[in-house]
PDB file of C-alpha atoms in Angstrom:
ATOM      1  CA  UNK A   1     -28.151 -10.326 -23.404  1.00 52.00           C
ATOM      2  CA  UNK A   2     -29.189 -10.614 -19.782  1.00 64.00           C
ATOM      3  CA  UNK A   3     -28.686  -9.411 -16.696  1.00 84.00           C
ATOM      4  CA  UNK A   4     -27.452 -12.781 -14.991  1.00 93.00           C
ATOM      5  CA  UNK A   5     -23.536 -12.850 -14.473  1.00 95.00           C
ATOM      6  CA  UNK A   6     -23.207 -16.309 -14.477  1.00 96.00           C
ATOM      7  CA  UNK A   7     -25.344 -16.172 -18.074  1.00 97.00           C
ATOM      8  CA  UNK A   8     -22.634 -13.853 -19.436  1.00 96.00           C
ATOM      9  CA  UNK A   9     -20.011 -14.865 -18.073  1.00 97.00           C
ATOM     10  CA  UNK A  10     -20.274 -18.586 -19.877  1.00 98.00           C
ATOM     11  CA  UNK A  11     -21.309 -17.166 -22.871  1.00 97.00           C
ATOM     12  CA  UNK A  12     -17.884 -15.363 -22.702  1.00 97.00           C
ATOM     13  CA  UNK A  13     -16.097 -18.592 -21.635  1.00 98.00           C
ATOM     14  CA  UNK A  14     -17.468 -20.195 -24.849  1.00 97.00           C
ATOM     15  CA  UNK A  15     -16.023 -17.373 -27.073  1.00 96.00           C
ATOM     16  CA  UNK A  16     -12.862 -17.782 -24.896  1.00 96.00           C
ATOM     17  CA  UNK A  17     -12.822 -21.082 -26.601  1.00 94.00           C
ATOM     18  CA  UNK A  18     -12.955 -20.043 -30.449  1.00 92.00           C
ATOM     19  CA  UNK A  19     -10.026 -17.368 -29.604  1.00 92.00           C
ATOM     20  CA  UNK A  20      -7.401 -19.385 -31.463  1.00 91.00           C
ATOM     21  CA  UNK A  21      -4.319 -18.499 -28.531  1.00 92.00           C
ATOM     22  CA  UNK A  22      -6.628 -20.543 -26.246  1.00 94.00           C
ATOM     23  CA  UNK A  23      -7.183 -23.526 -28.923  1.00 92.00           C
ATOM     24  CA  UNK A  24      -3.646 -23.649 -29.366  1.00 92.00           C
ATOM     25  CA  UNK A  25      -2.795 -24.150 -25.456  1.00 94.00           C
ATOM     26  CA  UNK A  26      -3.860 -27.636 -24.088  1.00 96.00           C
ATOM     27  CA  UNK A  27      -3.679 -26.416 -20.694  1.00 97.00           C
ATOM     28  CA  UNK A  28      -5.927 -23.162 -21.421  1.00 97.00           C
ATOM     29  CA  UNK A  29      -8.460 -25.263 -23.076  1.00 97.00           C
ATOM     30  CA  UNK A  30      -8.406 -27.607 -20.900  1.00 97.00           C
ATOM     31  CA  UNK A  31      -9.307 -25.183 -18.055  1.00 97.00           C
ATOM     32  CA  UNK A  32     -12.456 -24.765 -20.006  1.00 98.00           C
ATOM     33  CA  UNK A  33     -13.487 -28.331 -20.850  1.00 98.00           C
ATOM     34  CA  UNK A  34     -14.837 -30.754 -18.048  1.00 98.00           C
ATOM     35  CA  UNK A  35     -13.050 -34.582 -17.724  1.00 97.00           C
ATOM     36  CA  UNK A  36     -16.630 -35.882 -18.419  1.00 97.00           C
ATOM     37  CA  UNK A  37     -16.623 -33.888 -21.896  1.00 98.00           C
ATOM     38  CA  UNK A  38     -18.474 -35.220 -24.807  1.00 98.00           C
ATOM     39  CA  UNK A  39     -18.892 -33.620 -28.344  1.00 98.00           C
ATOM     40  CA  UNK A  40     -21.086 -35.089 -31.249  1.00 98.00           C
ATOM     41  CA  UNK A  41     -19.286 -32.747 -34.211  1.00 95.00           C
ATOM     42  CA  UNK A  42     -20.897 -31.351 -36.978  1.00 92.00           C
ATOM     43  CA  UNK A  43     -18.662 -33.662 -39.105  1.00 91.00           C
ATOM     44  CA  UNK A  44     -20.437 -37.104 -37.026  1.00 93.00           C
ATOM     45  CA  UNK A  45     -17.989 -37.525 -35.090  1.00 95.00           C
ATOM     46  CA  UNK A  46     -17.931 -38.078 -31.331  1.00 98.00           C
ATOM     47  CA  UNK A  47     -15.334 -36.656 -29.306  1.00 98.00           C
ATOM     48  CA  UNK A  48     -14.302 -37.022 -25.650  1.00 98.00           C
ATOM     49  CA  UNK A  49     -11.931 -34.559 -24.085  1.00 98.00           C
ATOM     50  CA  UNK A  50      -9.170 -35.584 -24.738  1.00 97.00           C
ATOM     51  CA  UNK A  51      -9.140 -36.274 -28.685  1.00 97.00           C
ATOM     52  CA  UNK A  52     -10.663 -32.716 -28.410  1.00 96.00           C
ATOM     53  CA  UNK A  53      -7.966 -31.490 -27.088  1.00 96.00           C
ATOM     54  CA  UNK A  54      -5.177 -33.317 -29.254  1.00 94.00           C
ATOM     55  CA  UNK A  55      -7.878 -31.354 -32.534  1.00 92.00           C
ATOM     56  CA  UNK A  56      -7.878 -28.503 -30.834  1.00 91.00           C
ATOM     57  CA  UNK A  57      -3.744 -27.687 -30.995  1.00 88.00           C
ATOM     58  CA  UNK A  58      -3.352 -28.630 -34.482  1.00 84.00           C
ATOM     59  CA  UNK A  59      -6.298 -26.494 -35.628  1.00 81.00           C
ATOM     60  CA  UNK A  60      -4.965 -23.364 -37.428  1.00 80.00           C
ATOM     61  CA  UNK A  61      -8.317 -22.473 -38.947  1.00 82.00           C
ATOM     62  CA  UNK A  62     -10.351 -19.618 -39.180  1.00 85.00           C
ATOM     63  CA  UNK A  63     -12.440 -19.216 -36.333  1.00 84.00           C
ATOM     64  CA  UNK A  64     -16.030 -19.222 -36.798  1.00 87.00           C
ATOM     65  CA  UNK A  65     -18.072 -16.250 -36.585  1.00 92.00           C
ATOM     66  CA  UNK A  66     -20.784 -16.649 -33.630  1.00 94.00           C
ATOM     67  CA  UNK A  67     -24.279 -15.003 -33.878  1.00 94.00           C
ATOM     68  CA  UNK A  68     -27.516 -15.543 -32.343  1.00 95.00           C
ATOM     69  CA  UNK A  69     -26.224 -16.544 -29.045  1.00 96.00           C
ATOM     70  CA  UNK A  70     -29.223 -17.517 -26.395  1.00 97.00           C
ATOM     71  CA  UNK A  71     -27.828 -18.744 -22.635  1.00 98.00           C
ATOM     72  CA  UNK A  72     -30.767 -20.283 -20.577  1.00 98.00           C
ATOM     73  CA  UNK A  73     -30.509 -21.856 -16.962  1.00 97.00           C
ATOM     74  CA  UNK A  74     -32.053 -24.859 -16.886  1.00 97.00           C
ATOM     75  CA  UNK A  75     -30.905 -25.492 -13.140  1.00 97.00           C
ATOM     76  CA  UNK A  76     -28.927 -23.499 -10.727  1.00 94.00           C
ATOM     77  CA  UNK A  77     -25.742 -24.748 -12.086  1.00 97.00           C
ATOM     78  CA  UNK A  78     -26.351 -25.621 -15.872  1.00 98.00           C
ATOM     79  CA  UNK A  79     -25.967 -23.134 -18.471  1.00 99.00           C
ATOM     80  CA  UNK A  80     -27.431 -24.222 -21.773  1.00 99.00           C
ATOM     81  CA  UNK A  81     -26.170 -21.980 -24.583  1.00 98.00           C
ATOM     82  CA  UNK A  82     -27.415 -22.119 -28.321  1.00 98.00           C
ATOM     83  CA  UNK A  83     -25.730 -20.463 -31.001  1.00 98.00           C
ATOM     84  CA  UNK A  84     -25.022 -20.093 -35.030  1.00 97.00           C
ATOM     85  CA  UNK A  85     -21.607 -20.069 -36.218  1.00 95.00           C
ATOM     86  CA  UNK A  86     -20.116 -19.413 -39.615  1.00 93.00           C
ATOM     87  CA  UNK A  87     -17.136 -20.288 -41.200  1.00 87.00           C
ATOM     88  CA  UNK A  88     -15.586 -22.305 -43.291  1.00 80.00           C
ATOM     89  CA  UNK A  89     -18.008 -21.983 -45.639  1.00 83.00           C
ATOM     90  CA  UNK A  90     -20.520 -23.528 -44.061  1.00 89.00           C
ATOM     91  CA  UNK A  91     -23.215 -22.712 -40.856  1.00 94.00           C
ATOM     92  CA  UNK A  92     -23.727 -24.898 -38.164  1.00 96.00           C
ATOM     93  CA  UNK A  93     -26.096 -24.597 -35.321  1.00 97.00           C
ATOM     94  CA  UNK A  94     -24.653 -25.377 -31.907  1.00 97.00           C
ATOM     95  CA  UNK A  95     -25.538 -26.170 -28.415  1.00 98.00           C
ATOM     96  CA  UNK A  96     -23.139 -26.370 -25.605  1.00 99.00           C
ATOM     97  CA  UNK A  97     -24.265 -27.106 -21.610  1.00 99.00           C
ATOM     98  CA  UNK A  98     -22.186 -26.014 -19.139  1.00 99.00           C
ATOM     99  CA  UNK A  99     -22.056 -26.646 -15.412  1.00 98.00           C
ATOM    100  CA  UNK A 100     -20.327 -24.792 -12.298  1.00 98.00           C
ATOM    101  CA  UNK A 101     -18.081 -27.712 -10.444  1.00 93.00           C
ATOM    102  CA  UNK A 102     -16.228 -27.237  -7.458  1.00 85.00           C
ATOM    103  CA  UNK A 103     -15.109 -23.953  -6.473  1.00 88.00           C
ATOM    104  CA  UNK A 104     -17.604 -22.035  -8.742  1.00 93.00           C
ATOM    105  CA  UNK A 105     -15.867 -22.933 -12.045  1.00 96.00           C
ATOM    106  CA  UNK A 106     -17.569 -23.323 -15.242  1.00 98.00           C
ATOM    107  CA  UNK A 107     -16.795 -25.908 -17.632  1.00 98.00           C
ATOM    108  CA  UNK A 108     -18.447 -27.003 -20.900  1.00 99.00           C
ATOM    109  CA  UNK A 109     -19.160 -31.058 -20.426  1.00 98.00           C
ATOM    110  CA  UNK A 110     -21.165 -30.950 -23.382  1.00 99.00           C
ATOM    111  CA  UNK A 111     -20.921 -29.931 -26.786  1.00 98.00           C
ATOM    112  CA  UNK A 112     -23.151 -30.040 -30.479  1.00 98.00           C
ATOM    113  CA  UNK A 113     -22.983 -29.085 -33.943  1.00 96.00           C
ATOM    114  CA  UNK A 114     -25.691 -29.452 -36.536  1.00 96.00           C
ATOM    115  CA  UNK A 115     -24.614 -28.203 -39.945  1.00 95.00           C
ATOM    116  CA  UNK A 116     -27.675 -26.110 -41.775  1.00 93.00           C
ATOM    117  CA  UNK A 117     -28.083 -24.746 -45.352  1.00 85.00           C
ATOM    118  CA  UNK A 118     -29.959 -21.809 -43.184  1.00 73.00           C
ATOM    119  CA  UNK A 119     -27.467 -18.448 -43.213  1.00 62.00           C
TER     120      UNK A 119
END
């Protein structure tokens, strides 16, 4: 995909996040997701961390398939990554932006799905 660490490395934390061991663990998610976090779901709704969090745990679906992922930098530490996924019988188009806090950790503070009728 590229030859940036960082770049790979957040498109692996993003994965990290459909593996359903780290779903299922509020602190391991939570690791991943920023206090600031904001979702607008493919379903409409908007989600904050927390509530994320709480749908997260109970969530004992499949998890999606993920093609076409694309990480870009728009600045030094912002990772914007776009992505299809596929499951449920549907295919949504998502974007997630991440930034490095303190101490060089990434966390996803941003989060969106689209659904499409494109496979």
């Amino acid at each position: 995909m590229t030859d940036d660490p960082d770049l790979r490395h957040v498109v692996d934390l993003e994965l990290r996040l459909q593996d359903r061991a780290v779903r299922a663990s509020r602190r391991r998610a939570g690791e991943l997701i920023d206090p600031g976090f904001r979702e607008f779901g493919a379903s409409g709704r908007v989600w904050d961390r927390e509530s994320i969090l709480d749908m997260l745990q109970g969530d004992e679906s499949e998890p999606p398939q993920c093609h076409d992922l694309v990480a870009t930098r728009p600045a030094d530490d912002v990772v914007l990554l776009t992505y299809r996924s596929e499951g449920a019988g549907r295919s949504v188009l998502r974007s997630s932006l991440w930034r490095r806090g303190g101490g060089g950790k990434w966390q996803v503070y941003f989060h969106q799905g689209t659904p499409t009728t494109d496979r």
